Coordinates of C-alpha atoms and ligand atoms in Angstrom, one line a residue:
X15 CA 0.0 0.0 0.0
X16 CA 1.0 3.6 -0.9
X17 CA 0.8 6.1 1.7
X18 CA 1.3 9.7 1.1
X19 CA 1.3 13.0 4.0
X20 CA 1.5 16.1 3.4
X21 CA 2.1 18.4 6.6
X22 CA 4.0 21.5 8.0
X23 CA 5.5 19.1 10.1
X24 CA 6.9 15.9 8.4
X25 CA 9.4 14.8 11.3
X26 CA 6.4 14.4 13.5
X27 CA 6.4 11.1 11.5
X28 CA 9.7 9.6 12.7
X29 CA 7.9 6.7 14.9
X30 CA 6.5 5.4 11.5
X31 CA 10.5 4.2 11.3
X32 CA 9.6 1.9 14.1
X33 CA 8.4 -1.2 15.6
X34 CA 6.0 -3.1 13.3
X35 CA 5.2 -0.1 10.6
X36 CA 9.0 0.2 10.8
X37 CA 9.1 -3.4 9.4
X38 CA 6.8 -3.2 7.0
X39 CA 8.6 -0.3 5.4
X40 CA 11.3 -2.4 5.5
X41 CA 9.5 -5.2 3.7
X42 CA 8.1 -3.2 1.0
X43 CA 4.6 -3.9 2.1
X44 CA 4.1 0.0 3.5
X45 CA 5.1 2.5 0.8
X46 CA 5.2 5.7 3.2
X47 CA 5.9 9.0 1.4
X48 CA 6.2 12.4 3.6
X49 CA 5.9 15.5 1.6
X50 CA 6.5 19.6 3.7
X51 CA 3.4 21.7 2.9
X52 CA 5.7 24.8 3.0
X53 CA 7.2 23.7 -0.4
X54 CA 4.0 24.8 -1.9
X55 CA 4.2 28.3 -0.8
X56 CA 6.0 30.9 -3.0
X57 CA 5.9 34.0 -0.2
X58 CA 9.3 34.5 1.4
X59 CA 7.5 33.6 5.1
X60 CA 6.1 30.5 3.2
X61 CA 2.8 31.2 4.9
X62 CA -0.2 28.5 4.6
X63 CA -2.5 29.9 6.7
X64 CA -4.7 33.2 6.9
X65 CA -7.1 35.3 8.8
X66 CA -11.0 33.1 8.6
X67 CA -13.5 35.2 6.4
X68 CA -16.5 36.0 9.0
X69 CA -13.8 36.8 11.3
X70 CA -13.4 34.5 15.1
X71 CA -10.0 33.6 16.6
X72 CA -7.7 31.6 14.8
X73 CA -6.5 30.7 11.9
X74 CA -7.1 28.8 8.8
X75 CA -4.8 27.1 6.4
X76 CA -4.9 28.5 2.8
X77 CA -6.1 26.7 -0.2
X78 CA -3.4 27.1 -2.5
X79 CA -0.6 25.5 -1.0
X80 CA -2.7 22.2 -0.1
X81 CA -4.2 22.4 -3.7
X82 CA -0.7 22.6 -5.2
X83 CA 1.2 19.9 -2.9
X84 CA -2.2 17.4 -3.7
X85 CA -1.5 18.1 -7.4
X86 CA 1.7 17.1 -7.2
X87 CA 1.6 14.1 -5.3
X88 CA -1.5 13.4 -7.5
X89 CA 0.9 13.6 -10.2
X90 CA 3.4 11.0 -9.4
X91 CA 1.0 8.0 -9.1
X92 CA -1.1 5.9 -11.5
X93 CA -4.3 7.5 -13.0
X94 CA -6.7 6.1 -10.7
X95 CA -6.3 9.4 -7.5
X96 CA -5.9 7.5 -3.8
X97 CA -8.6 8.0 -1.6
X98 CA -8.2 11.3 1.0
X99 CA -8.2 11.2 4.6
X100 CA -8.6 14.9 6.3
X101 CA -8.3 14.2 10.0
X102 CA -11.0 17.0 12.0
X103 CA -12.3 16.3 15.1
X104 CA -15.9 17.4 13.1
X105 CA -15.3 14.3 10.8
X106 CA -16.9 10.6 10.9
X107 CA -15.8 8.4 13.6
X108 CA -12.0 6.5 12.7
X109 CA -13.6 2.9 13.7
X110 CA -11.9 -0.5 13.3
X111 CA -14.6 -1.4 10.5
X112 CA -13.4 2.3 8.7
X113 CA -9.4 0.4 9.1
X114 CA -10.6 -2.2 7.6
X115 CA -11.7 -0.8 4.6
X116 CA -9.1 1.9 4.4
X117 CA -6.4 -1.5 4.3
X118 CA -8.0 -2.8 1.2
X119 CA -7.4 0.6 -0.7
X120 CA -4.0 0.7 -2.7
X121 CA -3.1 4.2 -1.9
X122 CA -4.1 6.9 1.0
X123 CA -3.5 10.4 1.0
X124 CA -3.2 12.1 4.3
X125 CA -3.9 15.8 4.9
X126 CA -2.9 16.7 8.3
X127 CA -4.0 20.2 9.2
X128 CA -2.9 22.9 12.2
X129 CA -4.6 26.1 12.9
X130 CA -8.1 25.6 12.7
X131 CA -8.3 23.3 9.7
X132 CA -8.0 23.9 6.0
X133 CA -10.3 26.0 3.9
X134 CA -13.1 23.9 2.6
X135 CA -13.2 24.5 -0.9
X136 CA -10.0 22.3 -0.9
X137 CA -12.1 19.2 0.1
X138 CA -15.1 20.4 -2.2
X139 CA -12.7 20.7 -5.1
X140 CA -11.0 17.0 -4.9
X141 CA -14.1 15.3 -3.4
X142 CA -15.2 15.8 -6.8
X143 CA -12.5 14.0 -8.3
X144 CA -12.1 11.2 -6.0
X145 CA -13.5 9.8 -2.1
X146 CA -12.2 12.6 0.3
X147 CA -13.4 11.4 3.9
X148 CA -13.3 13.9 7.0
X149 CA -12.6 11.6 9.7
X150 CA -11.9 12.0 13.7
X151 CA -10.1 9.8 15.9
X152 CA -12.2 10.9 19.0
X153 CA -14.0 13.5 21.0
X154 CA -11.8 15.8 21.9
X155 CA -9.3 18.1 20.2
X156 CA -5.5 17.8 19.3
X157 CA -3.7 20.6 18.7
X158 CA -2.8 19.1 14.9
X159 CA -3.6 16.2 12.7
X160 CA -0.3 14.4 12.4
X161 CA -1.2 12.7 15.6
X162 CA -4.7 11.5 14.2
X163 CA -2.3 10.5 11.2
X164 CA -0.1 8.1 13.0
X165 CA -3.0 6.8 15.0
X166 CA -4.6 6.1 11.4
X167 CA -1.9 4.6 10.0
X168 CA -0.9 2.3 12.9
X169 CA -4.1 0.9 12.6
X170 CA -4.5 0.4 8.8
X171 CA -0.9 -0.8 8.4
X172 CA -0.9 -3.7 10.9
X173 CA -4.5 -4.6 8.9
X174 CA -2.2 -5.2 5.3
X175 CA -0.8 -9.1 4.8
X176 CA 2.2 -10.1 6.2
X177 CA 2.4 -7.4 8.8
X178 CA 1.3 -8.8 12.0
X179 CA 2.9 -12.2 12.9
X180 CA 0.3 -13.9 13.3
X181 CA -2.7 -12.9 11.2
X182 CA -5.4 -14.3 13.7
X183 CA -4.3 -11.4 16.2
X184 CA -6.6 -9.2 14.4
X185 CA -9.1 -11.4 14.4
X186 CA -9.7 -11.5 18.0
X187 CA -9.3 -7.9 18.6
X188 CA -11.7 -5.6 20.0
X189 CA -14.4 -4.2 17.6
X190 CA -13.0 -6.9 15.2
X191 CA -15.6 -7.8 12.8
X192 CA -17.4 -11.1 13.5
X193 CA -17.5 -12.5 16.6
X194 CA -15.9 -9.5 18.0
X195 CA -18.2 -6.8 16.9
X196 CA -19.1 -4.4 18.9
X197 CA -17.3 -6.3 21.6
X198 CA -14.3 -5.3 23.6
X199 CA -11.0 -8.3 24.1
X200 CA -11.3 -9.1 27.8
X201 CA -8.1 -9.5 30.0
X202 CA -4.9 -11.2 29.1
X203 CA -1.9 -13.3 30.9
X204 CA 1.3 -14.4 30.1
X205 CA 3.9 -16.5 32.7
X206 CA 4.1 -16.7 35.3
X207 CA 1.0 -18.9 36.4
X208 CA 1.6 -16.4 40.2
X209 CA 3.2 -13.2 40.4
X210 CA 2.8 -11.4 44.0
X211 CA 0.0 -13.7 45.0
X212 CA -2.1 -12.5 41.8
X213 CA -3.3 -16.0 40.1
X214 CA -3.9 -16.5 36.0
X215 CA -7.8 -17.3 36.0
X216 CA -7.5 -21.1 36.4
X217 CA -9.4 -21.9 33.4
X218 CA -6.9 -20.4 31.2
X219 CA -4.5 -23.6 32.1
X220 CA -7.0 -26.3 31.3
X221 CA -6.1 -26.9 27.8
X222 CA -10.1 -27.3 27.3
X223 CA -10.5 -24.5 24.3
X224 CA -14.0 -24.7 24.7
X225 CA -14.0 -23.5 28.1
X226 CA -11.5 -21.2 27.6
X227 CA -13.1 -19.7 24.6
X228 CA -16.6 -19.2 26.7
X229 CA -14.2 -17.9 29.6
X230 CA -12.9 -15.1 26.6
X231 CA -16.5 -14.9 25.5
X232 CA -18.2 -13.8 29.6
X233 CA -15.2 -11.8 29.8
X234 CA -15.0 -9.8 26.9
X235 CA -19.3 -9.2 27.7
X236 CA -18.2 -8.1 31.5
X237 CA -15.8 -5.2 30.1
X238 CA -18.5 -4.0 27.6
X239 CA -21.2 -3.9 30.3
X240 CA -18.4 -2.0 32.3
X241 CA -17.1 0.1 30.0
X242 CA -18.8 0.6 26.8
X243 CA -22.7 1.0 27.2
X244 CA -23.1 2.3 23.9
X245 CA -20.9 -0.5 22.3
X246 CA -23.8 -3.4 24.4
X247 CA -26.4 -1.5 22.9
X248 CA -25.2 -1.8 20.2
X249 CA -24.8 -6.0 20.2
X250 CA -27.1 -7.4 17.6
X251 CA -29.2 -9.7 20.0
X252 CA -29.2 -12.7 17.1
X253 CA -25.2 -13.2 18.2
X254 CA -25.8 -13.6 21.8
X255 CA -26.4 -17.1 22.9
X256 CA -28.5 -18.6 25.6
X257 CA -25.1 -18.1 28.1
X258 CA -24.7 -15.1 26.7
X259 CA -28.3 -13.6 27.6
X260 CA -28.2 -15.6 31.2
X261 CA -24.7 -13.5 31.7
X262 CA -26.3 -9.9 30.6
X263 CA -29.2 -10.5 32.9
X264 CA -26.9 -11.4 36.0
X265 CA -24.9 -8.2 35.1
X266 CA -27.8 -6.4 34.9
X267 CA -29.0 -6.0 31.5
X268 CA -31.9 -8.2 30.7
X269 CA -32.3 -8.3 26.7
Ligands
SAM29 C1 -6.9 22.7 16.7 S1 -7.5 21.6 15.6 C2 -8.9 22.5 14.9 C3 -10.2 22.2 15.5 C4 -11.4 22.9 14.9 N1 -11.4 24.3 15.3 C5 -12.6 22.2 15.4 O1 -13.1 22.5 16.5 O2 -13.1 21.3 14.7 C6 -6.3 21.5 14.3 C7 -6.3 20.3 13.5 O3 -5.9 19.2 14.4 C8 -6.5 18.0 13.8 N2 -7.3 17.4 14.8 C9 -7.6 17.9 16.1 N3 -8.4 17.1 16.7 C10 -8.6 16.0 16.0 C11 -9.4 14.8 16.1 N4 -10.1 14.5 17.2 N5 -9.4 13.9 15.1 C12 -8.7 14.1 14.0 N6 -8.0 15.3 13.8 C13 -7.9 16.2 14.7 C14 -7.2 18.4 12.5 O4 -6.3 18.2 11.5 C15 -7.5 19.8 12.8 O5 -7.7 20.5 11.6

């Protein structure tokens, strides 16, 4: 996959060099490409933003530059134009499902903004040409998008073949689509079988993979019901068993 970002700060990138999107750099599988804003602008200061028209605080980033740097990165890839993320906390909701697709796309463009976002006729002009999604990555509001960018990336790239190790890992994640959906992983042990008088959940040594896969199943319904209300209202009722239902209704949530 082909990734392109364009942003005023392209070194806020460096942990892309690392861990697993590190590897798969390596590997050839992740085709990152980092590209400086400021190269678009032809003022001395080389200024991307401006004052808002209708006046308020802030400021907003100007639509030439961006228009220029898309062009060009448009420019050096095949015909068909990638499909553009614009990270705003006013976009759609970054989900797993929204990963998922975004890892079956051969090339992303990422337009990370500062200020108070870029002017919208950039987004008007190539949503015309090609999908241009606003998306957020949460309720609340970072001071830039690179962050939302990484967090983006992380997830998509260890979605792409031949990243993760072991390609059922995703699988079982929360939100994962399937069994998983709309359900959150439940807790997770390693060796040793005690450490300071705190004992793995005996079940978890049995070797019985039914049990422990109901024991995964009660669990990962417990940490919903504690933590994610919207997320069990959410549950499609034709995926919950008769165990399932018994569980909810101790817990307190009678279907
Ligand atoms: C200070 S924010 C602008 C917030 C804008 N005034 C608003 O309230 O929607 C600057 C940039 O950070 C990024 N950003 C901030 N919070 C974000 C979030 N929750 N998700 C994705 N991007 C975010 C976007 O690129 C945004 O344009």
């Amino acid at each position: 996959m082909r990734v392109d970002i364009i942003s005023i700060f392209p070194e806020y990138f460096a942990p892309l060099d690392v861990s697993l999107i590190g590897k798969a750099r390596e590997r050839g599988i992740l085709d990152v490409r980092l590209h400086q804003l400021r190269d678009w602008a032809h003022d001395v200061h080389r200024t991307v933003d401006d004052t808002p028209y209708g006046g308020g605080p802030g400021m907003v980033m100007k639509p030439g530059p961006w228009g220029e740097a898309i062009d060009a990165v448009l420019a050096t890839g095949p015909a068909e134009p990638p499909r553009i993320i614009v990270p705003t906390p006013s976009g759609v909701p970054f989900t797993q499902r929204l990963a998922m697709e975004y890892a079956a796309e051969p090339w992303l463009l990422f337009t990370p903004a500062r200020y108070e976002g870029i002017d919208s006729r950039v987004m008007a002009e190539y949503g015309a040409r090609t999908r241009v999604d606003e998306v957020g990555i949460g309720d609340y509001v970072l001071a830039g998008g690179e962050v939302a960018v990484l967090v983006m990336v992380e997830a998509v790239g260890r979605l792409l073949p031949g990243v993760l190790g072991n390609a059922r890992s995703a699988v079982d994640d929360s939100f994962a689509p399937g069994a998983m959906e709309n359900l959150l992983e439940g807790p997770v042990y390693t060796k040793p079988p005690e450490w300071r008088g705190h004992e793995v959940p005996e079940v978890l040594l049995s070797g019985h993979h039914g049990k422990i896969a109901r024991w995964r199943r009660d669990e990962a319904l417990r940490r919903t019901a504690g933590n994610r209300l919207d997320l069990l209202a959410a549950l499609d009722p034709a995926s919950l068993d008769e165990h399932d239902r018994r569980l909810l209704k101790e817990l307190g949530f009678p279907s």
